[in-house]
Short mmCIF file of C-alpha atoms in Angstrom, two decimals:
data_model
loop_
_atom_site.label_atom_id
_atom_site.label_comp_id
_atom_site.label_asym_id
_atom_site.label_seq_id
_atom_site.Cartn_x
_atom_site.Cartn_y
_atom_site.Cartn_z
CA MET A 1 120.51 122.93 102.47
CA LYS A 2 118.48 126.10 103.11
CA ASN A 3 120.46 129.39 102.79
CA TYR A 4 123.64 127.41 102.08
CA SER A 5 125.42 130.24 100.21
CA LYS A 6 124.78 132.62 103.13
CA LYS A 7 126.05 130.14 105.66
CA ILE A 8 129.43 129.70 103.88
CA SER A 9 129.98 133.27 102.58
CA SER A 10 132.88 134.02 104.95
CA LEU A 11 134.40 130.61 104.25
CA THR A 12 134.26 130.92 100.47
CA SER A 13 135.98 134.29 100.67
CA LEU A 14 139.01 132.43 101.91
CA LEU A 15 139.30 130.62 98.63
CA LYS A 16 140.10 133.76 96.67
CA LYS A 17 143.50 133.95 95.10
CA ASP A 18 144.97 136.72 97.23
CA SER A 19 143.08 135.83 100.43
CA HIS A 20 144.90 135.15 103.67
CA PHE A 21 143.94 131.85 105.21
CA PRO A 22 143.74 132.71 108.94
CA LEU A 23 140.16 132.33 110.09
CA ASN A 24 138.42 135.29 111.75
CA GLU A 25 135.68 135.08 114.40
CA GLU A 26 132.87 135.28 111.77
CA SER A 27 134.38 132.52 109.70
CA LEU A 28 134.76 130.23 112.74
CA ARG A 29 131.13 130.95 113.73
CA GLN A 30 129.92 130.00 110.22
CA PHE A 31 132.13 126.89 110.22
CA HIS A 32 130.58 125.61 113.44
CA LYS A 33 126.99 126.47 112.28
CA LEU A 34 127.74 124.51 109.00
CA LYS A 35 128.93 121.51 111.00
CA GLU A 36 125.72 121.69 112.99
CA ALA A 37 123.56 121.94 109.80
CA PHE A 38 125.24 118.90 108.24
CA SER A 39 124.48 116.80 111.34
CA ILE A 40 120.69 117.33 111.59
CA ALA A 41 117.66 116.82 109.38
CA PRO A 42 116.88 117.19 106.56
CA ILE A 43 120.36 115.86 105.70
CA LEU A 44 119.93 112.38 104.28
CA SER A 45 120.80 109.51 106.66
CA HIS A 46 122.08 106.04 105.98
CA PHE A 47 119.55 103.27 105.91
CA HIS A 48 119.46 100.83 108.88
CA PRO A 49 117.36 97.70 108.56
CA TYR A 50 116.52 97.57 112.27
CA LEU A 51 115.08 101.06 112.57
CA PRO A 52 111.36 101.94 112.27
CA THR A 53 110.69 102.94 108.69
CA ILE A 54 108.07 105.09 107.07
CA VAL A 55 107.19 105.51 103.36
CA GLU A 56 105.16 108.62 102.48
CA ALA A 57 103.63 108.83 99.03
CA ASP A 58 101.41 111.35 97.25
CA ALA A 59 99.99 111.87 93.81
CA SER A 60 98.87 115.02 92.07
CA ASP A 61 97.22 115.49 88.70
CA TYR A 62 100.58 115.17 86.93
CA ALA A 63 103.16 113.59 89.27
CA LEU A 64 104.05 111.23 92.02
CA GLY A 65 106.17 112.12 95.07
CA ALA A 66 107.57 109.90 97.80
CA VAL A 67 109.84 110.10 100.85
CA LEU A 68 111.61 107.20 102.69
CA SER A 69 112.36 108.02 106.29
CA GLN A 70 113.48 106.26 109.49
CA ILE A 71 113.07 107.09 113.14
CA SER A 72 116.10 106.95 115.44
CA ASP A 73 116.74 108.18 118.97
CA SER A 74 117.40 111.69 117.61
CA GLY A 75 114.06 111.81 115.66
CA LYS A 76 112.84 111.20 112.17
CA HIS A 77 115.39 111.44 109.38
CA PRO A 78 114.92 111.20 105.59
CA ILE A 79 116.74 108.44 103.66
CA ALA A 80 115.60 109.32 100.14
CA PHE A 81 113.32 111.57 98.13
CA ASP A 82 111.88 110.81 94.73
CA LEU A 83 109.38 112.09 92.21
CA ARG A 84 108.29 111.48 88.64
CA ARG A 85 105.80 112.58 86.05
CA LEU A 86 102.79 110.45 85.38
CA LEU A 87 102.80 108.60 82.09
CA PRO A 88 100.10 109.56 79.54
CA ALA A 89 97.96 106.54 80.39
CA GLU A 90 98.33 107.17 84.12
CA LEU A 91 96.96 110.71 83.75
CA ASN A 92 93.49 109.14 83.19
CA TYR A 93 93.55 107.19 86.46
CA GLU A 94 91.06 108.07 89.13
CA ILE A 95 92.58 109.81 92.18
CA HIS A 96 92.41 106.60 94.27
CA ASP A 97 94.35 104.68 91.67
CA LYS A 98 96.90 107.50 91.35
CA GLU A 99 97.51 107.39 95.04
CA LEU A 100 97.83 103.64 95.05
CA LEU A 101 100.20 103.86 92.04
CA GLY A 102 102.30 106.29 94.08
CA ILE A 103 102.74 103.76 96.86
CA VAL A 104 103.50 100.91 94.44
CA TRP A 105 106.08 103.04 92.61
CA ALA A 106 107.69 104.11 95.92
CA LEU A 107 107.95 100.45 97.08
CA LYS A 108 109.48 99.51 93.74
CA ARG A 109 112.05 102.28 94.05
CA TRP A 110 113.08 101.23 97.57
CA ARG A 111 112.29 97.51 97.39
CA ALA A 112 115.77 96.37 98.38
CA PHE A 113 115.73 98.54 101.51
CA LEU A 114 112.14 97.57 102.52
CA LEU A 115 112.64 93.85 102.07
CA SER A 116 115.74 93.96 104.21
CA LEU A 117 113.84 95.30 107.27
CA PHE A 118 113.58 93.17 110.40
CA SER A 119 110.10 94.47 111.12
CA SER A 120 107.14 95.83 109.22
CA PHE A 121 107.11 99.40 107.94
CA GLU A 122 104.44 102.09 107.82
CA ILE A 123 102.94 103.74 104.72
CA LEU A 124 101.46 107.22 105.24
CA THR A 125 98.87 108.42 102.74
CA ASP A 126 96.25 111.23 102.57
CA CYS A 127 93.82 108.96 100.74
CA LEU A 128 91.55 107.44 103.39
CA SER A 129 90.10 104.70 101.16
CA LEU A 130 93.58 103.11 100.70
CA GLN A 131 93.36 101.73 104.19
CA TYR A 132 90.64 99.30 103.03
CA SER A 133 91.22 98.96 99.24
CA MET A 134 93.45 95.87 99.46
CA SER A 135 90.71 94.01 101.37
CA SER A 136 88.21 94.58 98.55
CA LYS A 137 87.11 91.42 96.71
CA ILE A 138 86.59 93.37 93.46
CA LEU A 139 89.72 94.80 91.94
CA THR A 140 90.48 96.16 88.52
CA CYS A 141 93.29 94.61 86.48
CA PRO A 142 95.91 97.21 87.53
CA GLN A 143 94.73 96.98 91.19
CA ALA A 144 95.04 93.17 91.07
CA CYS A 145 98.63 93.42 89.75
CA TRP A 146 99.51 96.02 92.38
CA ALA A 147 97.95 93.88 95.13
CA GLU A 148 100.12 90.93 94.09
CA PHE A 149 103.26 93.11 94.15
CA LEU A 150 102.32 94.59 97.56
CA SER A 151 101.87 91.14 99.00
CA GLU A 152 105.70 90.81 99.06
CA PHE A 153 105.95 93.43 101.86
CA HIS A 154 105.00 93.64 105.51
CA PHE A 155 103.49 97.04 106.13
CA SER A 156 100.57 98.96 107.60
CA ILE A 157 98.77 101.83 105.87
CA THR A 158 97.97 104.85 108.01
CA TYR A 159 95.79 107.71 106.91
CA ARG A 160 97.18 111.21 107.42
CA PRO A 161 95.14 114.30 106.44
CA GLY A 162 96.44 116.15 103.38
CA ARG A 163 97.28 119.28 105.40
CA LEU A 164 99.87 117.16 107.28
CA ASP A 165 101.18 115.44 104.21
CA THR A 166 103.44 118.30 103.34
CA LEU A 167 106.68 116.75 102.16
CA PRO A 168 105.45 114.20 99.52
CA ASP A 169 102.74 116.68 98.54
CA ALA A 170 105.41 119.32 97.88
CA LEU A 171 107.26 116.89 95.68
CA SER A 172 104.28 115.77 93.61
CA CYS A 173 103.05 119.37 93.19
CA TRP A 174 106.48 120.78 92.27
CA ASP A 175 105.78 123.25 89.43
CA LYS A 176 108.96 122.19 87.51
CA ILE A 177 107.49 118.80 86.82
CA TYR A 178 104.18 120.05 85.51
CA PRO A 179 103.67 120.17 81.74
CA GLU A 180 105.28 123.09 80.03
CA ARG A 181 103.80 125.23 77.34
CA GLY A 182 103.30 123.30 74.11
CA GLU A 183 102.93 119.91 75.91
CA ASP A 184 99.79 117.87 76.20
CA PHE A 185 98.02 118.56 79.47
CA ILE A 186 95.02 117.33 81.36
CA SER A 187 92.24 119.53 82.68
CA ASN A 188 89.28 118.48 84.78
CA ASN A 189 85.86 119.88 84.14
CA PRO A 190 84.31 121.77 87.18
CA MET A 191 82.26 118.75 88.25
CA ASN A 192 85.26 116.38 87.94
CA TYR A 193 83.12 113.92 85.95
CA GLN A 194 85.58 113.41 83.06
CA LYS A 195 89.19 114.18 82.26
CA ILE A 196 89.70 115.87 78.93
CA ILE A 197 92.97 115.87 77.04
CA LYS A 198 93.73 119.24 75.43
CA GLN A 199 96.48 120.39 73.16
CA ASP A 200 97.99 123.80 74.05
#
């Protein structure tokens, strides 16, 4: 929760050993603001199989990020967030395959939720070509395996420009998940023709 420590500063002072428990006006105000903060997004909600469901996935050079959300009468609420580093072999994937891998990985993570839905769900991606990739008659071996897995689900893929894909993009680009000093890392040449593995 954003600014959590500030929101509860007056309340935590009541926990001190010699503190008197009676609440003052400021503590009551913070208590009510805290109650309100816990009742609205981005607090995680419980999953409901009858609500419209959205999976947002994104891939960066080094990581995958995904968000599972549902839409209720009060708006869009997150159910789960997840991210992971790409494996060494996955670092060499083309960006299209990284984005598709992100979707497959997200659906594997939340498979039990998504298969329990009473209606289809929506996948949001900032990779325009993914809207048409599964209808291609020519697939690589990984793409064919992914296509078979994806056939279990009932979904539609919707393109959303990268500038609007802020949440999963923030997860996949989180600096804490990027390689640290001394680790192998990938750099692209300026023309993006070939990925070159370097040792720091």
